[in-house]
């Protein structure tokens, strides 16, 4: 073999090696930037509302009044409604129950219009779903976790005192649900209405704050951001303003500073908000983060073909009883402007922003420039180094898209229906009936050696009482980087995940059981205000890499 041939072969080998290395780098980079997977091209309905139940099934529904969906009801069942605005006889489904484990779904029967409704989960795991449009605006619907083919919605007519359309629900420490606001409703009420001795069960209470934060016909105060604080009061954000409400005394405790910039963040300007993780290992305080939205004039200008650039700012505010007067917003910038993005707490404690657009606002045909790349926000990093841009989806998710966290750590994503009716052709952004998942970086193969697996756990947690979790991990690093945390499953619609919260539980001790197997002892939550009774996903997190979640119930004996 002559020298030229040898040089040529060496060059080919070098190029091949470079290509191999490059391909491996691309695979690695893809994992680190997350990964998308299409689960179903169509589930028949547009995922306008989603809720994960404790049996790892997801309730998904759209609305009943914009025509037939692409999924028939079984057994020749039909819905008859003389009040329907489109068709009085509809034999198609407008709700499905998705099974995460088998990746299958089946139709559910909903009778009244659920458009722009709300929800929360009771301590026994039952989804309570409130309001909607037209004949659904005073309705309570419930769906208990079940597996039989007859498992379906139960509807309770005329249960709500006031019309609830674009309202917000939140579970309370006493197991009631507070329902706040809605279109032309500047008040709140409670459910269940189970005590004749309690007048609050059968009354709606005026909230001047909701009237004061309305921007005329554009409103910008619908689906207010509501969070239960560790002191038992409610944080309520609408438009640009925030109050702390004592819902027991029906008093506004105080008003916090407005978010800087004077640009609205609620529907239809539709930013999003999240209560950052509560940590029982530190002095307890609550910190809320609000991101994105649209300029105040954005909604009206779309009628003239003008789509204003969305907001790119985020604000964080800390609520601390020890420093009431020091509560102020700290602002930072996202890599891109975003409107209609969902914000979810990942089991790692990071926040994902997913779905949405860079121009326009919420509503039919009102947005352009879809933002298909999720962003992950790491709240404990140094400022200006908190955002990471993830792998892009191939599907735009605009108005009426949704996202929820699953127990395996993936994010389930669906919806996008920018039109008044199902419209699949001849438009910029067709109605999307697909379902897909996004796997955050911690699910990348290169992190598998650090990923814990829960072997056993006490599945009933008591307040202030110790419990143990036994887990295994292939490559254990050190004791100090292990934590146990619980996440409440959220009801998601209109870019807001109601009832979402994470609590990092108080650590007691960690010990070695055997090779690669360890036992973590922690305390249950300190109070019902920090973690209301009910079902949570529990994760063991090692070096920032979470296990798959297991369901636990936080039990309050006073409720039984």
Coordinates of C-alpha atoms in Angstrom, one line a residue:
X1 CA 0.0 0.0 0.0
X2 CA 1.6 3.3 -1.1
X3 CA 1.8 6.4 1.0
X4 CA -1.0 8.3 -0.9
X5 CA -3.4 5.4 -0.2
X6 CA -2.5 5.3 3.4
X7 CA -3.0 9.1 3.7
X8 CA -6.3 8.9 1.9
X9 CA -7.6 6.1 4.2
X10 CA -6.4 8.0 7.3
X11 CA -8.3 11.1 6.1
X12 CA -11.4 9.0 5.5
X13 CA -11.1 7.5 9.0
X14 CA -10.6 11.0 10.5
X15 CA -13.6 12.4 8.7
X16 CA -15.7 9.4 9.8
X17 CA -14.5 9.8 13.4
X18 CA -15.4 13.5 13.3
X19 CA -18.9 12.7 12.0
X20 CA -19.4 10.1 14.7
X21 CA -18.3 12.5 17.4
X22 CA -20.5 15.2 15.9
X23 CA -23.5 12.9 15.8
X24 CA -22.9 11.9 19.4
X25 CA -22.7 15.5 20.4
X26 CA -26.0 16.2 18.6
X27 CA -27.7 13.3 20.4
X28 CA -26.3 14.6 23.7
X29 CA -27.3 18.1 23.0
X30 CA -30.8 16.9 22.0
X31 CA -31.1 15.2 25.3
X32 CA -29.9 18.2 27.2
X33 CA -32.4 20.4 25.4
X34 CA -35.3 18.1 26.0
X35 CA -37.1 15.8 23.6
X36 CA -40.6 15.9 22.0
X37 CA -42.7 12.9 21.3
X38 CA -46.0 12.8 19.4
X39 CA -48.4 10.6 21.4
X40 CA -51.6 10.9 19.2
X41 CA -52.2 12.7 16.0
X42 CA -55.8 13.2 17.2
X43 CA -57.7 12.5 20.4
X44 CA -60.8 13.9 18.7
X45 CA -61.2 17.0 21.0
X46 CA -59.1 20.1 21.5
X47 CA -57.3 20.0 24.9
X48 CA -58.6 23.3 26.3
X49 CA -58.7 22.1 29.9
X50 CA -56.6 19.3 31.5
X51 CA -56.3 17.7 35.0
X52 CA -54.2 14.7 36.1
X53 CA -56.0 12.4 38.5
X54 CA -54.4 10.2 41.2
X55 CA -54.9 7.1 39.1
X56 CA -52.7 8.5 36.3
X57 CA -55.5 9.3 34.0
X58 CA -56.0 12.8 32.6
X59 CA -59.3 14.5 32.1
X60 CA -59.3 16.5 28.9
X61 CA -62.2 18.6 27.5
X62 CA -63.0 21.5 25.2
X63 CA -66.4 23.1 24.8
X64 CA -69.8 21.8 23.6
X65 CA -71.0 24.8 21.5
X66 CA -68.8 24.9 18.4
X67 CA -70.0 21.8 16.5
X68 CA -69.2 18.2 16.4
X69 CA -65.8 16.9 17.5
X70 CA -63.8 14.2 15.7
X71 CA -64.7 11.6 18.3
X72 CA -68.1 9.9 18.6
X73 CA -69.8 9.0 21.8
X74 CA -70.1 5.2 22.3
X75 CA -73.3 3.1 22.1
X76 CA -75.2 5.6 20.0
X77 CA -75.3 8.1 22.9
X78 CA -76.1 11.7 22.0
X79 CA -76.4 15.0 23.8
X80 CA -79.6 17.0 23.3
X81 CA -79.6 20.7 24.2
X82 CA -82.1 23.1 22.9
X83 CA -79.9 26.0 24.3
X84 CA -76.8 25.0 22.2
X85 CA -75.7 27.8 20.0
X86 CA -74.7 25.5 17.1
X87 CA -76.4 22.2 17.1
X88 CA -79.1 20.8 19.4
X89 CA -78.3 17.2 18.8
X90 CA -74.6 16.2 19.1
X91 CA -73.5 12.6 19.1
X92 CA -69.8 13.5 19.4
X93 CA -67.7 13.7 22.6
X94 CA -66.3 16.9 24.0
X95 CA -64.3 15.2 26.8
X96 CA -61.9 12.3 27.0
X97 CA -60.1 10.3 29.7
X98 CA -56.5 9.7 28.7
X99 CA -54.6 6.8 30.3
X100 CA -51.0 7.8 30.7
X101 CA -49.7 4.2 31.2
X102 CA -51.3 2.7 28.2
X103 CA -51.3 5.8 26.0
X104 CA -55.0 5.3 25.2
X105 CA -58.1 7.4 25.6
X106 CA -61.9 7.0 25.7
X107 CA -64.7 9.4 25.3
X108 CA -66.6 11.0 28.2
X109 CA -70.1 12.5 28.2
X110 CA -70.4 16.1 29.2
X111 CA -73.9 17.7 29.0
X112 CA -73.4 21.4 29.5
X113 CA -71.0 23.9 28.0
X114 CA -67.6 23.8 29.7
X115 CA -66.0 26.6 27.7
X116 CA -63.5 28.7 29.8
X117 CA -64.4 26.9 33.0
X118 CA -62.2 26.1 36.0
X119 CA -61.4 23.3 38.4
X120 CA -59.8 21.9 41.6
X121 CA -59.4 18.5 43.2
X122 CA -61.0 17.6 46.6
X123 CA -58.9 15.7 49.2
X124 CA -60.5 12.4 48.1
X125 CA -59.2 12.9 44.6
X126 CA -62.5 14.0 43.0
X127 CA -62.2 16.7 40.3
X128 CA -64.7 19.5 40.9
X129 CA -65.2 21.5 37.7
X130 CA -67.0 24.8 37.8
X131 CA -68.9 26.9 35.5
X132 CA -68.5 27.6 31.8
X133 CA -70.6 29.3 29.2
X134 CA -74.3 29.5 28.3
X135 CA -76.1 26.6 30.0
X136 CA -72.9 25.6 31.8
X137 CA -72.2 28.9 33.7
X138 CA -73.9 27.8 37.0
X139 CA -73.0 24.1 36.8
X140 CA -70.7 22.0 39.1
X141 CA -69.4 18.9 37.4
X142 CA -67.5 16.1 39.3
X143 CA -65.4 13.2 38.1
X144 CA -64.0 10.7 40.6
X145 CA -60.9 8.7 39.8
X146 CA -62.3 5.4 38.5
X147 CA -61.4 2.7 35.9
X148 CA -64.7 1.3 34.8
X149 CA -66.3 2.0 31.4
X150 CA -69.2 3.7 33.1
X151 CA -66.9 6.2 34.8
X152 CA -68.2 9.6 33.6
X153 CA -69.0 13.1 34.5
X154 CA -71.7 13.9 37.1
X155 CA -73.4 17.3 36.7
X156 CA -75.1 19.3 39.4
X157 CA -77.3 22.0 37.9
X158 CA -77.7 25.5 39.4
X159 CA -75.2 24.8 42.1
X160 CA -73.1 28.0 41.7
X161 CA -74.6 31.2 43.1
X162 CA -73.2 33.4 40.4
X163 CA -72.3 32.9 36.7
X164 CA -68.7 31.6 36.6
X165 CA -67.0 32.1 33.2
X166 CA -63.2 32.8 33.2
X167 CA -63.1 32.3 37.0
X168 CA -60.3 30.8 39.1
X169 CA -60.6 27.9 41.6
X170 CA -58.4 27.1 44.6
X171 CA -58.5 24.4 47.2
X172 CA -58.5 25.6 50.8
X173 CA -57.0 24.0 54.0
X174 CA -60.6 23.2 55.2
X175 CA -61.2 21.2 51.9
X176 CA -63.5 23.8 50.5
X177 CA -62.9 25.3 47.0
X178 CA -63.0 29.0 46.6
X179 CA -64.3 30.2 43.2
X180 CA -63.1 33.7 42.4
X181 CA -64.3 36.2 39.7
X182 CA -65.3 35.5 36.1
X183 CA -66.7 37.7 33.4
X184 CA -68.6 40.6 35.0
X185 CA -68.4 38.8 38.4
X186 CA -66.4 40.9 40.9
X187 CA -67.0 38.4 43.8
X188 CA -66.2 35.0 45.1
X189 CA -68.1 32.0 46.6
X190 CA -67.3 28.6 48.1
X191 CA -68.0 24.9 47.3
X192 CA -69.2 22.5 48.7
X193 CA -72.2 24.2 50.1
X194 CA -72.5 21.6 52.9
X195 CA -73.4 23.5 56.0
X196 CA -76.7 25.4 56.7
X197 CA -74.9 26.8 59.8
X198 CA -72.3 28.5 57.7
X199 CA -73.7 31.4 55.7
X200 CA -70.6 31.6 53.6
X201 CA -71.7 28.4 51.9
X202 CA -74.7 30.1 50.4
X203 CA -73.4 33.6 49.7
X204 CA -71.3 35.3 47.1
X205 CA -68.9 37.9 48.5
X206 CA -68.1 41.2 46.8
X207 CA -64.4 41.8 45.9
X208 CA -63.9 45.5 44.9
X209 CA -60.4 44.6 43.7
X210 CA -61.8 42.8 40.7
X211 CA -63.9 45.8 39.7
X212 CA -61.0 48.1 40.1
X213 CA -58.7 46.0 37.9
X214 CA -61.0 45.8 34.9
X215 CA -59.8 47.5 31.7
X216 CA -63.1 48.4 30.2
X217 CA -64.3 46.0 27.5
X218 CA -60.8 44.5 27.3
X219 CA -61.0 43.4 31.0
X220 CA -57.5 42.0 31.5
X221 CA -58.4 40.7 34.9
X222 CA -60.0 37.4 34.1
X223 CA -58.6 34.1 35.4
X224 CA -56.9 36.0 38.3
X225 CA -53.7 34.3 39.6
X226 CA -54.6 32.9 43.0
X227 CA -52.2 31.2 45.5
X228 CA -52.7 30.0 49.0
X229 CA -50.0 31.5 51.2
X230 CA -48.4 29.7 54.2
X231 CA -50.1 32.0 56.6
X232 CA -53.5 30.9 55.2
X233 CA -54.4 34.1 53.3
X234 CA -54.8 34.2 49.5
X235 CA -52.5 36.0 47.1
X236 CA -54.6 37.4 44.2
X237 CA -53.1 39.1 41.1
X238 CA -55.2 40.7 38.5
X239 CA -54.1 43.0 35.6
X240 CA -51.1 44.5 37.2
X241 CA -52.1 44.6 40.9
X242 CA -52.0 42.3 43.9
X243 CA -53.9 42.0 47.1
X244 CA -53.6 39.6 50.1
X245 CA -57.1 38.4 51.0
X246 CA -58.3 36.9 54.3
X247 CA -61.1 34.9 52.9
X248 CA -62.3 33.9 56.3
X249 CA -63.0 37.4 57.4
X250 CA -63.6 38.6 53.9
X251 CA -61.1 41.4 54.3
X252 CA -58.2 42.6 52.2
X253 CA -55.2 42.4 54.5
X254 CA -53.0 44.6 52.3
X255 CA -52.3 45.6 48.7
X256 CA -48.8 44.9 47.3
X257 CA -47.0 47.1 44.8
X258 CA -48.1 46.9 41.2
X259 CA -45.8 44.9 38.9
X260 CA -43.5 47.4 37.1
X261 CA -44.2 48.4 33.6
X262 CA -47.9 48.9 34.0
X263 CA -48.7 46.2 31.4
X264 CA -51.5 43.6 32.0
X265 CA -50.8 39.9 32.7
X266 CA -54.2 38.3 32.9
X267 CA -56.7 37.2 30.2
X268 CA -56.9 38.3 27.5
X269 CA -53.3 39.7 27.8
X270 CA -52.6 36.2 29.3
X271 CA -49.3 35.9 31.0
X272 CA -48.8 33.2 33.5
X273 CA -47.8 32.8 37.2
X274 CA -46.5 30.2 39.6
X275 CA -45.8 29.9 43.3
X276 CA -42.2 29.0 43.5
X277 CA -41.4 25.9 45.6
X278 CA -42.0 26.2 49.4
X279 CA -39.0 24.7 51.4
X280 CA -39.7 23.4 54.9
X281 CA -35.9 23.3 55.5
X282 CA -35.7 27.1 55.5
X283 CA -37.6 29.9 57.1
X284 CA -40.9 29.7 55.5
X285 CA -41.8 32.4 52.9
X286 CA -43.7 32.4 49.7
X287 CA -42.4 33.8 46.4
X288 CA -44.6 34.3 43.3
X289 CA -43.4 34.7 39.8
X290 CA -45.4 36.3 36.9
X291 CA -44.1 36.1 33.3
X292 CA -45.1 37.3 29.9
X293 CA -48.4 38.8 28.8
X294 CA -49.3 41.4 26.2
X295 CA -49.4 45.2 26.0
X296 CA -52.6 46.9 27.2
X297 CA -53.7 47.8 23.6
X298 CA -52.8 44.5 22.1
X299 CA -56.3 42.9 22.2
X300 CA -58.1 45.7 20.3
X301 CA -55.5 46.2 17.7
X302 CA -55.7 42.7 16.3
X303 CA -59.0 43.7 14.7
X304 CA -56.9 45.9 12.4
X305 CA -54.3 43.3 11.7
X306 CA -51.8 44.7 14.2
X307 CA -50.1 42.1 16.4
X308 CA -48.1 43.8 19.1
X309 CA -44.9 42.2 20.5
X310 CA -45.7 40.3 23.6
X311 CA -44.1 41.1 27.0
X312 CA -40.7 39.6 27.7
X313 CA -40.5 40.5 31.4
X314 CA -40.9 38.3 34.5
X315 CA -41.4 39.6 38.0
X316 CA -40.8 37.9 41.3
X317 CA -42.2 39.0 44.6
X318 CA -41.6 37.6 48.1
X319 CA -44.3 37.5 50.7
X320 CA -42.8 37.4 54.2
X321 CA -44.7 38.3 57.4
X322 CA -41.4 39.5 58.9
X323 CA -40.8 42.1 56.2
X324 CA -44.2 43.2 55.0
X325 CA -43.0 46.6 53.9
X326 CA -40.1 45.2 51.9
X327 CA -42.3 43.2 49.5
X328 CA -41.3 44.5 46.0
X329 CA -41.0 43.1 42.5
X330 CA -37.6 42.0 41.1
X331 CA -37.7 42.0 37.3
X332 CA -35.8 40.1 34.7
X333 CA -36.1 39.4 31.0
X334 CA -36.9 36.2 29.2
X335 CA -34.9 35.3 26.1
X336 CA -38.0 35.9 23.9
X337 CA -41.4 37.6 24.4
X338 CA -44.2 35.3 25.3
X339 CA -48.0 35.4 25.6
X340 CA -50.2 32.4 26.4
X341 CA -47.4 30.3 27.8
X342 CA -48.0 27.7 30.5
X343 CA -45.7 27.7 33.6
X344 CA -45.2 24.4 35.4
X345 CA -43.1 23.4 38.4
X346 CA -40.9 20.5 37.4
X347 CA -40.0 17.9 40.0
X348 CA -36.4 19.3 39.9
X349 CA -37.8 22.6 41.3
X350 CA -37.2 24.4 38.0
X351 CA -40.0 26.1 36.1
X352 CA -40.8 25.3 32.5
X353 CA -42.5 27.9 30.2
X354 CA -44.1 26.1 27.3
X355 CA -46.6 27.0 24.4
X356 CA -47.6 30.5 23.4
X357 CA -46.8 33.2 20.9
X358 CA -44.4 36.1 20.5
X359 CA -47.0 38.6 19.0
X360 CA -50.6 39.3 19.6
X361 CA -52.8 38.2 22.5
X362 CA -55.3 35.6 23.6
X363 CA -58.6 35.0 21.7
X364 CA -59.7 33.8 18.4
X365 CA -57.2 34.5 15.6
X366 CA -55.4 37.1 17.8
X367 CA -51.8 35.7 17.8
X368 CA -48.9 35.3 15.4
X369 CA -45.3 34.1 15.6
X370 CA -45.8 30.9 17.7
X371 CA -43.0 30.2 20.2
X372 CA -42.3 26.5 19.9
X373 CA -39.2 26.3 22.1
X374 CA -39.9 25.8 25.8
X375 CA -37.7 27.6 28.3
X376 CA -36.6 26.3 31.6
X377 CA -36.1 28.7 34.4
X378 CA -33.8 27.8 37.3
X379 CA -34.9 30.1 40.2
X380 CA -31.9 29.4 42.4
X381 CA -29.2 30.4 39.8
X382 CA -27.6 33.8 39.6
X383 CA -29.6 36.5 37.9
X384 CA -29.1 36.6 34.1
X385 CA -28.2 32.9 34.1
X386 CA -31.6 31.4 34.9
X387 CA -33.2 30.7 31.5
X388 CA -32.3 27.9 29.1
X389 CA -33.9 27.4 25.7
X390 CA -35.1 23.9 24.9
X391 CA -35.7 21.8 21.7
X392 CA -38.5 23.2 19.5
X393 CA -41.8 21.4 18.9
X394 CA -43.0 21.1 15.3
X395 CA -46.5 22.2 16.4
X396 CA -47.6 25.7 17.3
X397 CA -49.6 25.8 20.5
X398 CA -51.6 29.1 20.7
X399 CA -55.0 30.0 22.2
X400 CA -56.6 27.2 24.2
X401 CA -53.5 25.0 24.5
X402 CA -52.6 23.3 27.7
X403 CA -49.8 21.6 29.6
X404 CA -49.6 19.5 32.8
X405 CA -46.9 17.6 34.7
X406 CA -47.1 13.8 34.7
X407 CA -45.7 11.4 37.4
X408 CA -42.9 10.2 35.1
X409 CA -41.6 13.8 34.9
X410 CA -42.8 14.4 31.3
X411 CA -45.0 17.4 30.4
X412 CA -48.2 16.5 28.6
X413 CA -49.1 19.1 25.9
X414 CA -52.2 19.5 23.8
X415 CA -54.7 21.8 22.3
X416 CA -54.5 25.0 20.2
X417 CA -57.8 26.1 18.7
X418 CA -57.5 29.7 17.5
X419 CA -60.9 29.7 15.8
X420 CA -64.5 29.8 17.0
X421 CA -65.1 26.4 15.5
X422 CA -63.2 23.3 14.6
X423 CA -61.2 24.5 11.5
X424 CA -58.6 22.2 10.0
X425 CA -57.8 23.9 6.6
X426 CA -57.4 27.2 5.0
X427 CA -56.2 29.1 8.0
X428 CA -52.7 30.0 9.3
X429 CA -53.1 27.9 12.5
X430 CA -55.5 25.0 12.2
X431 CA -57.3 23.5 15.2
X432 CA -55.0 21.0 16.7
X433 CA -56.4 17.8 18.2
X434 CA -53.0 16.2 18.9
X435 CA -51.4 15.2 22.1
X436 CA -47.6 15.2 22.6
X437 CA -45.1 15.0 25.5
X438 CA -42.0 17.0 26.3
X439 CA -39.2 15.3 28.2
X440 CA -37.1 17.8 30.2
X441 CA -33.3 17.5 30.3
X442 CA -33.4 15.4 33.5
X443 CA -34.9 12.5 31.5
X444 CA -31.9 12.4 29.1
X445 CA -30.1 9.1 29.0
X446 CA -26.8 10.6 30.2
X447 CA -28.5 11.4 33.6
X448 CA -29.8 7.8 34.1
X449 CA -27.0 6.8 36.5
X450 CA -28.1 9.7 38.9
X451 CA -31.9 8.9 38.7
X452 CA -33.4 7.5 41.9
X453 CA -36.1 4.8 41.8
X454 CA -38.5 4.7 44.8
X455 CA -38.8 1.2 46.2
X456 CA -41.2 1.7 49.1
X457 CA -42.9 4.5 50.8
X458 CA -45.6 5.3 53.4
X459 CA -48.4 6.4 51.0
X460 CA -50.3 8.2 53.8
X461 CA -48.5 11.2 55.2
X462 CA -49.6 12.9 58.4
X463 CA -49.0 16.5 59.3
X464 CA -45.7 17.0 61.3
X465 CA -45.2 13.2 61.5
X466 CA -42.1 11.4 60.2
X467 CA -42.3 9.0 57.3
X468 CA -39.7 7.1 55.3
X469 CA -38.9 6.6 51.6
X470 CA -36.6 3.8 50.4
X471 CA -34.9 4.3 47.1
X472 CA -32.1 3.1 44.9
X473 CA -29.8 5.0 42.6
X474 CA -27.1 3.5 40.3
X475 CA -24.5 6.2 41.1
X476 CA -25.0 7.8 44.4
X477 CA -23.0 11.0 44.9
X478 CA -23.6 12.3 48.4
X479 CA -26.2 12.6 51.1
X480 CA -26.5 16.4 51.0
X481 CA -27.9 16.5 47.5
X482 CA -31.0 14.4 48.1
X483 CA -34.4 15.8 48.9
X484 CA -38.0 14.7 49.0
X485 CA -40.7 16.9 47.6
X486 CA -44.4 16.8 46.8
X487 CA -46.2 18.4 43.9
X488 CA -50.0 19.0 43.7
X489 CA -51.5 18.2 40.3
X490 CA -52.9 21.3 38.6
X491 CA -56.0 22.1 36.7
X492 CA -54.7 23.9 33.6
X493 CA -56.5 26.2 31.2
X494 CA -55.8 29.6 29.6
X495 CA -52.1 29.5 30.6
X496 CA -52.7 29.2 34.3
X497 CA -52.2 26.0 36.4
X498 CA -54.7 26.4 39.3
X499 CA -53.7 24.8 42.6
X500 CA -50.2 24.1 41.5
X501 CA -47.7 24.0 44.4
X502 CA -44.5 22.2 45.4
X503 CA -43.3 21.6 49.0
X504 CA -39.8 20.4 49.8
X505 CA -40.3 18.4 52.9
X506 CA -38.3 18.7 56.0
X507 CA -35.4 16.3 56.1
X508 CA -34.7 14.3 59.2
X509 CA -32.0 11.7 58.1
X510 CA -30.7 9.6 55.3
X511 CA -29.0 6.2 55.7
X512 CA -27.6 3.4 53.7
X513 CA -29.7 0.2 53.5
X514 CA -27.5 -1.8 51.2
X515 CA -25.5 -1.3 48.0
X516 CA -27.1 1.5 46.0
X517 CA -30.2 1.5 48.3
X518 CA -31.0 4.3 50.8
X519 CA -33.7 5.3 53.2
X520 CA -34.8 8.9 53.5
X521 CA -36.7 10.0 56.6
X522 CA -38.7 13.3 56.4
X523 CA -41.6 15.0 58.1
X524 CA -45.0 15.5 56.6
X525 CA -46.0 19.1 55.9
X526 CA -46.1 21.4 58.9
X527 CA -49.6 22.8 58.3
X528 CA -52.6 22.5 56.0
X529 CA -51.9 26.0 54.8
X530 CA -48.5 24.9 53.4
X531 CA -50.0 21.8 51.8
X532 CA -53.8 21.4 51.9
X533 CA -55.0 17.8 52.4
X534 CA -55.3 15.6 49.4
X535 CA -53.2 13.6 46.8
X536 CA -49.7 14.7 45.7
X537 CA -47.0 13.4 43.5
X538 CA -43.9 12.6 45.7
X539 CA -40.5 12.7 44.1
X540 CA -37.0 11.8 45.4
X541 CA -34.5 14.2 43.8
X542 CA -30.8 13.3 43.7
X543 CA -28.3 15.8 42.3
X544 CA -31.1 17.6 40.6
X545 CA -32.4 14.5 38.9
X546 CA -35.9 13.4 40.0
X547 CA -37.3 9.9 40.4
X548 CA -40.6 9.1 38.9
X549 CA -43.4 10.3 41.1
X550 CA -45.5 8.2 43.4
X551 CA -48.9 9.2 44.7
X552 CA -49.2 9.9 48.4
X553 CA -52.2 11.2 50.3
X554 CA -51.8 14.0 52.9
X555 CA -54.3 13.0 55.5
X556 CA -56.1 15.3 57.9
X557 CA -58.1 13.4 60.5
X558 CA -60.2 16.5 61.2
X559 CA -61.9 16.0 57.9
X560 CA -63.2 12.5 58.7

